[in-house]
Coordinates of C-alpha atoms in Angstrom, one line a residue:
M1 CA 105.1 60.1 139.3
K2 CA 106.7 63.5 138.7
H3 CA 106.4 64.8 135.2
V4 CA 109.2 67.0 133.8
V5 CA 108.3 69.1 130.7
I6 CA 111.2 70.6 128.7
I7 CA 110.4 73.3 126.1
G8 CA 113.1 73.1 123.5
N9 CA 115.2 70.3 122.0
G10 CA 118.6 72.0 121.7
I11 CA 121.7 70.9 123.5
A12 CA 120.6 72.4 126.9
G13 CA 117.1 70.8 126.9
V14 CA 118.3 67.4 125.7
T15 CA 121.2 67.3 128.1
A16 CA 118.8 68.0 130.9
A17 CA 116.5 65.2 129.7
R18 CA 119.4 62.7 129.4
H19 CA 120.7 63.4 132.9
I20 CA 117.3 63.4 134.5
R21 CA 116.7 59.9 133.0
K22 CA 120.1 58.7 134.4
L23 CA 119.2 60.0 137.9
S24 CA 115.4 59.2 138.1
D25 CA 112.3 57.4 136.8
Y26 CA 110.4 60.7 136.2
D27 CA 108.2 61.1 133.2
I28 CA 110.0 63.3 130.7
T29 CA 108.5 65.2 127.7
I30 CA 110.5 67.4 125.3
I31 CA 108.4 69.8 123.3
S32 CA 109.8 71.4 120.1
A33 CA 108.1 73.0 117.1
E34 CA 111.4 73.1 115.2
S35 CA 112.3 69.4 114.6
D36 CA 111.2 65.9 115.6
Y37 CA 114.7 65.0 116.8
F38 CA 117.6 66.7 118.5
W39 CA 120.4 67.7 116.0
S40 CA 123.7 69.5 116.2
R41 CA 123.2 73.2 115.5
T42 CA 126.9 73.8 114.9
A43 CA 126.7 71.5 111.8
L44 CA 124.2 73.7 109.9
M45 CA 126.9 75.1 107.6
Y46 CA 128.3 71.7 106.7
V47 CA 124.9 70.5 105.5
Y48 CA 124.6 73.5 103.1
M49 CA 128.2 73.0 101.9
G50 CA 127.6 69.3 101.1
H51 CA 129.9 67.8 103.7
M52 CA 127.0 65.9 105.4
K53 CA 123.3 65.3 105.2
L54 CA 120.8 66.6 107.8
K55 CA 120.3 63.1 109.2
H56 CA 124.1 63.0 109.9
T57 CA 123.6 65.9 112.4
Q58 CA 121.5 63.7 114.7
P59 CA 123.8 62.5 117.6
Y60 CA 121.3 59.8 118.6
E61 CA 119.4 57.2 116.6
N62 CA 115.6 57.6 116.4
W63 CA 115.1 54.6 118.7
F64 CA 117.2 56.3 121.5
W65 CA 114.2 58.3 122.8
E66 CA 111.7 55.5 123.2
K67 CA 114.4 53.2 124.7
N68 CA 115.2 55.9 127.3
R69 CA 111.5 56.8 127.9
I70 CA 111.9 60.4 126.8
N71 CA 108.6 61.5 125.1
L72 CA 109.0 63.8 122.1
L73 CA 106.2 66.2 121.1
N74 CA 106.4 68.3 117.9
D75 CA 104.3 71.3 118.9
Y76 CA 104.6 75.0 119.8
V77 CA 104.1 76.3 123.3
K78 CA 101.9 79.4 123.1
T79 CA 101.9 80.3 126.8
I80 CA 102.8 79.0 130.3
D81 CA 100.1 78.9 133.0
H82 CA 102.2 78.5 136.1
A83 CA 99.2 78.8 138.4
S84 CA 97.7 75.6 137.1
K85 CA 101.1 74.1 136.1
K86 CA 100.2 73.7 132.4
V87 CA 101.7 74.7 129.1
V88 CA 99.2 75.8 126.4
L89 CA 100.0 74.2 123.1
D90 CA 99.2 75.2 119.5
K91 CA 98.1 71.8 118.1
S92 CA 97.6 69.6 121.2
E93 CA 95.7 69.9 124.4
A94 CA 97.3 71.8 127.3
M95 CA 99.9 69.6 129.1
S96 CA 100.4 69.5 132.8
Y97 CA 103.8 69.4 134.5
D98 CA 105.3 69.1 137.9
V99 CA 108.6 70.6 136.9
L100 CA 109.1 72.9 133.8
I101 CA 112.4 73.6 132.1
I102 CA 112.5 76.5 129.6
A103 CA 115.2 75.9 127.0
T104 CA 113.9 77.8 124.0
G105 CA 117.3 79.0 122.7
A106 CA 117.8 82.3 120.8
K107 CA 116.6 84.0 117.7
P108 CA 118.3 86.4 115.2
N109 CA 118.3 90.1 116.0
K110 CA 116.2 92.4 113.9
F111 CA 116.5 96.1 114.4
G112 CA 113.5 97.4 112.5
W113 CA 115.3 97.8 109.1
P114 CA 112.8 98.6 106.3
G115 CA 112.4 95.4 104.3
Q116 CA 113.8 93.1 107.0
D117 CA 110.7 90.7 106.5
L118 CA 110.9 90.5 102.7
E119 CA 111.2 87.2 100.8
G120 CA 114.9 86.3 100.6
V121 CA 115.9 87.6 104.1
S122 CA 116.9 85.1 106.8
G123 CA 118.9 84.5 109.9
M124 CA 120.7 81.2 110.5
V125 CA 119.9 79.4 113.7
S126 CA 117.3 76.7 112.9
Q127 CA 116.6 73.9 110.5
Q128 CA 113.9 76.1 109.0
D129 CA 116.5 78.8 108.4
L130 CA 118.7 76.3 106.6
A131 CA 115.9 75.2 104.3
Y132 CA 115.0 78.8 103.6
I133 CA 118.6 79.7 102.8
E134 CA 118.8 76.7 100.5
K135 CA 115.7 77.8 98.6
Y136 CA 116.6 81.5 98.3
T137 CA 120.2 81.2 97.3
K138 CA 119.7 79.1 94.2
N139 CA 120.9 80.7 91.0
I140 CA 121.5 84.1 92.6
N141 CA 124.0 86.7 91.6
R142 CA 125.0 88.0 95.0
G143 CA 124.2 87.7 98.7
V144 CA 124.6 90.3 101.4
I145 CA 125.4 89.5 105.0
V146 CA 124.6 92.0 107.7
G147 CA 126.6 91.9 111.0
G148 CA 130.0 90.6 111.9
G149 CA 130.4 87.7 114.2
L150 CA 130.6 83.9 114.2
I151 CA 127.3 83.2 112.4
G152 CA 128.1 85.9 109.8
V153 CA 131.4 84.4 108.9
E154 CA 129.9 80.9 108.7
L155 CA 127.2 82.2 106.3
A156 CA 129.9 83.9 104.2
E157 CA 131.8 80.6 103.9
M158 CA 128.6 78.8 103.0
L159 CA 127.8 81.1 100.1
A160 CA 131.4 81.3 99.0
S161 CA 131.5 77.4 98.8
R162 CA 128.9 77.7 96.0
N163 CA 130.7 80.5 94.3
I164 CA 128.1 83.0 95.2
P165 CA 129.6 86.5 95.5
V166 CA 129.2 88.0 99.0
S167 CA 129.1 91.5 100.4
F168 CA 129.7 91.5 104.1
L169 CA 128.5 94.6 106.0
V170 CA 130.2 95.1 109.4
R171 CA 129.8 98.3 111.4
E172 CA 133.0 97.9 113.4
E173 CA 136.4 99.2 112.5
E174 CA 137.7 95.6 112.0
F175 CA 135.9 92.3 112.0
W176 CA 134.5 91.3 115.4
D177 CA 136.6 93.9 117.2
N178 CA 134.0 94.2 119.9
V179 CA 135.3 90.8 121.0
L180 CA 138.8 90.3 119.5
P181 CA 141.7 92.6 120.2
Q182 CA 142.8 94.8 117.3
Q183 CA 145.7 92.5 116.3
E184 CA 143.5 89.5 115.8
A185 CA 140.5 91.5 114.4
S186 CA 142.8 92.9 111.7
M187 CA 144.2 89.5 110.9
I188 CA 140.8 87.9 110.5
S189 CA 139.6 90.9 108.4
R190 CA 142.5 90.3 106.0
H191 CA 141.8 86.6 105.9
I192 CA 138.1 87.1 105.0
R193 CA 139.1 89.3 102.1
E194 CA 141.6 86.7 101.0
H195 CA 138.6 84.4 100.4
H196 CA 137.2 86.9 97.9
I197 CA 134.5 88.2 100.3
D198 CA 133.6 91.9 99.8
L199 CA 134.1 92.9 103.4
R200 CA 132.8 96.4 104.1
L201 CA 133.9 97.7 107.4
R202 CA 132.4 100.7 109.2
T203 CA 129.2 100.0 107.1
E204 CA 125.7 99.6 108.4
L205 CA 122.5 98.5 106.7
K206 CA 119.9 101.2 106.1
E207 CA 117.2 99.5 104.0
I208 CA 116.4 96.4 102.1
L209 CA 114.7 97.0 98.7
A210 CA 112.0 94.8 97.1
D211 CA 111.4 93.9 93.5
E212 CA 107.9 93.8 92.0
N213 CA 107.2 90.4 93.6
G214 CA 108.2 91.4 97.1
R215 CA 111.5 89.7 97.0
V216 CA 114.9 91.2 97.8
K217 CA 116.5 93.1 95.0
A218 CA 119.1 95.3 96.7
V219 CA 120.3 96.8 100.0
I220 CA 121.0 100.4 100.8
T221 CA 124.0 101.0 103.2
G222 CA 124.2 103.7 105.8
D223 CA 126.4 105.8 103.4
G224 CA 123.8 105.6 100.7
K225 CA 125.4 103.0 98.4
E226 CA 123.2 100.4 96.7
I227 CA 124.3 96.8 96.5
P228 CA 122.1 94.7 94.1
C229 CA 121.5 91.2 95.7
Q230 CA 118.9 88.5 95.9
F231 CA 119.5 87.2 99.4
V232 CA 120.2 89.0 102.7
G233 CA 121.5 87.1 105.8
L234 CA 120.8 88.9 109.1
T235 CA 123.6 87.8 111.5
A236 CA 123.8 90.8 113.8
G237 CA 123.8 88.7 116.9
V238 CA 121.0 86.8 118.6
S239 CA 118.6 87.4 121.5
P240 CA 117.0 85.0 124.0
N241 CA 113.8 83.5 122.5
I242 CA 111.3 84.3 125.3
E243 CA 108.1 85.4 123.6
M244 CA 106.1 82.6 125.2
V245 CA 107.3 83.6 128.7
K246 CA 106.2 87.2 128.5
N247 CA 103.0 88.0 130.5
S248 CA 103.3 84.6 132.3
G249 CA 104.5 85.9 135.6
I250 CA 107.9 84.5 135.0
E251 CA 110.4 87.4 135.4
T252 CA 112.4 88.4 132.4
K253 CA 115.0 91.0 131.4
R254 CA 117.0 90.3 128.3
G255 CA 116.4 86.6 129.0
V256 CA 114.5 84.5 131.5
L257 CA 115.9 85.5 134.9
V258 CA 117.3 82.7 137.0
D259 CA 119.3 82.3 140.2
E260 CA 122.5 80.3 140.8
F261 CA 120.4 77.0 140.5
M262 CA 118.9 78.1 137.2
E263 CA 115.5 78.5 138.9
T264 CA 113.1 81.3 138.0
N265 CA 111.1 83.4 140.4
I266 CA 108.4 80.7 140.1
P267 CA 109.4 77.6 142.1
G268 CA 109.7 74.5 140.0
I269 CA 110.3 76.4 136.8
Y270 CA 113.9 76.6 135.4
A271 CA 115.5 78.2 132.4
I272 CA 118.7 77.0 130.8
G273 CA 120.8 77.6 127.6
D274 CA 120.7 80.6 125.3
C275 CA 117.4 81.9 126.8
A276 CA 118.6 82.1 130.4
E277 CA 119.9 85.2 132.1
R278 CA 121.7 84.9 135.5
R279 CA 120.6 87.5 138.1
T280 CA 124.0 87.4 139.6
P281 CA 126.6 86.0 137.1
A282 CA 129.6 84.0 138.3
P283 CA 132.8 86.1 138.5
G284 CA 134.2 86.9 135.1
R285 CA 131.1 85.6 133.3
A286 CA 128.3 87.3 131.4
P287 CA 124.6 87.2 132.5
V288 CA 123.7 85.6 129.2
E289 CA 126.1 83.1 127.6
Q290 CA 125.0 81.7 124.3
V291 CA 127.6 79.0 123.8
W292 CA 127.2 75.3 123.1
Y293 CA 129.1 74.1 126.2
T294 CA 127.4 76.4 128.6
G295 CA 124.0 75.0 127.5
R296 CA 125.3 71.4 128.1
M297 CA 126.7 72.3 131.5
M298 CA 123.4 74.0 132.5
G299 CA 121.5 70.9 131.5
E300 CA 123.6 68.6 133.6
T301 CA 123.4 71.0 136.6
V302 CA 119.7 71.5 136.6
A303 CA 119.1 67.8 136.2
K304 CA 120.9 67.2 139.5
T305 CA 118.8 69.8 141.3
I306 CA 115.5 68.5 139.9
C307 CA 116.5 64.9 141.0
G308 CA 117.2 66.0 144.6
E309 CA 120.8 67.0 144.6
K310 CA 120.6 70.8 144.7
T311 CA 123.6 72.0 142.6
E312 CA 124.8 75.5 141.9
Y313 CA 125.7 76.2 138.3
L314 CA 129.5 76.9 138.3
P315 CA 130.8 77.2 134.7
G316 CA 134.4 77.6 135.7
H317 CA 136.9 79.5 133.5
W318 CA 135.6 80.9 130.1
F319 CA 136.6 79.1 127.0
N320 CA 135.3 79.0 123.4
S321 CA 136.2 77.9 119.9
A322 CA 135.3 78.8 116.4
K323 CA 136.5 78.8 112.8
F324 CA 137.1 81.7 110.4
F325 CA 137.2 79.9 107.1
D326 CA 140.3 77.8 107.5
I327 CA 141.7 79.5 110.6
E328 CA 140.7 77.7 113.8
Y329 CA 140.3 79.9 116.9
Q330 CA 140.3 79.0 120.6
T331 CA 140.2 81.1 123.8
Y332 CA 140.8 80.2 127.4
G333 CA 140.4 82.6 130.3
R334 CA 139.7 86.2 129.4
V335 CA 141.3 88.2 126.6
W336 CA 139.2 91.3 126.2
N337 CA 139.2 93.4 123.1
K338 CA 141.0 96.1 125.1
L339 CA 143.4 95.6 127.9
K340 CA 142.0 96.3 131.4
E341 CA 143.8 98.2 134.1
N342 CA 147.0 96.4 135.3
E343 CA 146.9 93.9 132.4
A344 CA 149.9 93.3 130.2
E345 CA 150.0 91.4 126.9
F346 CA 152.3 89.4 124.6
Y347 CA 151.2 89.0 121.0
W348 CA 153.0 86.7 118.6
E349 CA 152.0 86.3 114.9
H350 CA 153.6 84.1 112.4
A351 CA 155.0 85.6 109.2
S352 CA 152.2 83.9 107.2
G353 CA 149.6 86.2 108.9
K354 CA 147.4 83.2 109.7
I355 CA 148.8 81.8 112.9
A356 CA 148.9 83.8 116.2
M357 CA 148.8 83.6 120.0
H358 CA 147.8 86.4 122.3
F359 CA 148.6 86.1 126.0
V360 CA 147.3 88.4 128.7
Y361 CA 148.6 88.5 132.3
D362 CA 148.7 90.7 135.4
Q363 CA 151.4 93.4 135.1
T364 CA 152.3 93.1 138.8
S365 CA 151.9 89.5 139.8
K366 CA 152.5 88.1 136.3
K367 CA 149.5 85.8 136.8
F368 CA 148.2 84.3 133.6
L369 CA 144.7 85.6 132.7
G370 CA 143.9 84.3 129.3
V371 CA 145.0 83.3 125.7
N372 CA 143.6 83.6 122.2
T373 CA 145.1 81.2 119.7
F374 CA 144.7 81.1 115.9
G375 CA 145.8 78.2 113.8
I376 CA 147.3 76.2 116.8
R377 CA 145.1 73.8 118.6
L378 CA 145.5 73.8 122.4
R379 CA 144.6 71.3 125.1
H380 CA 141.7 72.5 127.2
E381 CA 142.7 70.5 130.3
V382 CA 146.2 72.1 130.4
F383 CA 145.0 75.7 130.2
D384 CA 142.1 75.0 132.6
R385 CA 144.7 73.6 135.1
W386 CA 146.9 76.7 134.7
L387 CA 144.0 79.0 135.3
K388 CA 142.8 77.1 138.4
Q389 CA 146.4 77.1 139.7
E390 CA 146.8 80.8 139.0
A391 CA 150.0 80.0 137.2
D392 CA 152.2 82.9 136.0
I393 CA 152.9 83.7 132.4
F394 CA 156.4 82.2 132.6
T395 CA 155.0 78.8 133.6
V396 CA 152.5 78.9 130.7
L397 CA 155.1 79.8 128.1
S398 CA 157.6 77.3 129.3
G399 CA 154.8 74.6 129.1
L400 CA 153.6 75.3 125.6
R401 CA 154.7 72.0 124.3
E402 CA 152.5 70.2 126.8
A403 CA 149.5 72.4 125.8
N404 CA 149.8 71.8 122.1
F405 CA 147.0 69.5 120.7
D406 CA 148.2 69.3 117.1
P407 CA 149.1 65.9 115.8
E408 CA 152.8 64.8 115.8
F409 CA 153.6 65.8 112.2
F410 CA 152.1 69.3 112.3
K411 CA 154.5 72.2 112.3
R412 CA 155.1 73.4 115.9
Y413 CA 155.8 77.0 116.9
E414 CA 156.6 76.9 120.6
E415 CA 160.3 77.7 120.3
E416 CA 159.6 80.7 118.0
I417 CA 157.0 82.0 120.4
V418 CA 159.2 81.7 123.5
N419 CA 162.2 83.2 121.7
A420 CA 160.0 86.2 120.7
F421 CA 158.8 86.6 124.3
N422 CA 162.4 86.5 125.6
A423 CA 163.6 89.1 123.0
A424 CA 160.8 91.4 124.0
H425 CA 161.2 90.9 127.8
P426 CA 164.9 90.8 128.7
G427 CA 165.7 90.0 132.2
K428 CA 163.9 86.7 133.0
E429 CA 164.4 84.1 130.2
V430 CA 161.7 81.5 129.7
V431 CA 163.1 78.0 129.1
L432 CA 160.8 75.8 127.0
K433 CA 160.1 72.5 128.6
G434 CA 159.6 69.1 127.0
K435 CA 161.0 67.3 124.0
K436 CA 160.9 68.5 120.4
S437 CA 158.4 66.9 118.1
I438 CA 159.7 64.8 115.2
I439 CA 158.7 67.5 112.8
E440 CA 160.8 70.0 114.8
K441 CA 163.8 67.6 114.8
I442 CA 163.6 67.1 111.1
F443 CA 162.9 70.7 110.0
G444 CA 164.3 72.6 113.0

């Protein structure tokens, strides 16, 4: 019987295992040195903040794996010997495979900063990182976070939840402005500071200093300032975790190179999730996409191919979601940090400075291209439909009530948004469709 070995028990690897089991009777083994069981990586911060326990982050009961005949092995893969179809393990004997799936995820970036390996310095992508952060943030006076982005703001919220003062070093002009347009980046920068975070823009890390015991005592910034601290979080992005693949004959670049079926240059070896890099990305998509839902989709897709239904990975239109303290963020389609040629925009921000929508569309055809939303939940299926139908901006704006996902008694802003668009674009008035919510009827 065919034996499928999966390296990595994150969302990509586990999804592949689940769907291979649905489609076949193959033997399946998942190898992971990180944890015995699959857990939700996006829940890390909530464990630290006391909202849940680590066991609550496991989507499946422990009996799930035996019942579904998915073998779990807690070990580390040292190398891959594709000529003999074996993986060489750290603690166990080498394991043979017929099909191999590499789903090893990503690791925090380190850029050779002096002191980056001192005690009290950590990234935040694994259970081991969580345990390390828990240990090294007890009774400290200050933490420093290096690098803006989603993991950085999560770590800032974690430390702030324990009343630990935080200095946040971000080299950009505004927070995450290499991804967000200037309007949103400025709004989120303000919001971070409102939560008493010492956000230092246009500031880079130069060096991490040690005390007499080899533990962090301070950082030196690029402009020569010293910030005393006892913990440093390195959140300057992540890179595909591909150490075990190097020198194996499997081609790599930034990640493990794969074709449209997620197969490497070696037949029968696939790569999915954060470690995979498309040789030819789908239109409008990046070669490496380190997002939860893309890992899940890759796992489903590769399972079909392995089980005899060769299926191309087609991720569709880009979307993502995140949270900046108490501001929820969603994006559908593409809203680049700077407008591209022939793109037009409409940006609306509520007077509170915490709720906003940013629409981008084609200047000539008026075709809707993407939206960023802050503080307003949107329905994925509605925006996905508009993108597939190549709807124009007028259709999107007139249908905002349908697209709103907030519960009935939440404040609604569609009328204010459409009125602002009409005022800024005289000539073709957008008429808002649908009925007012109860809260709109009561409070106008």
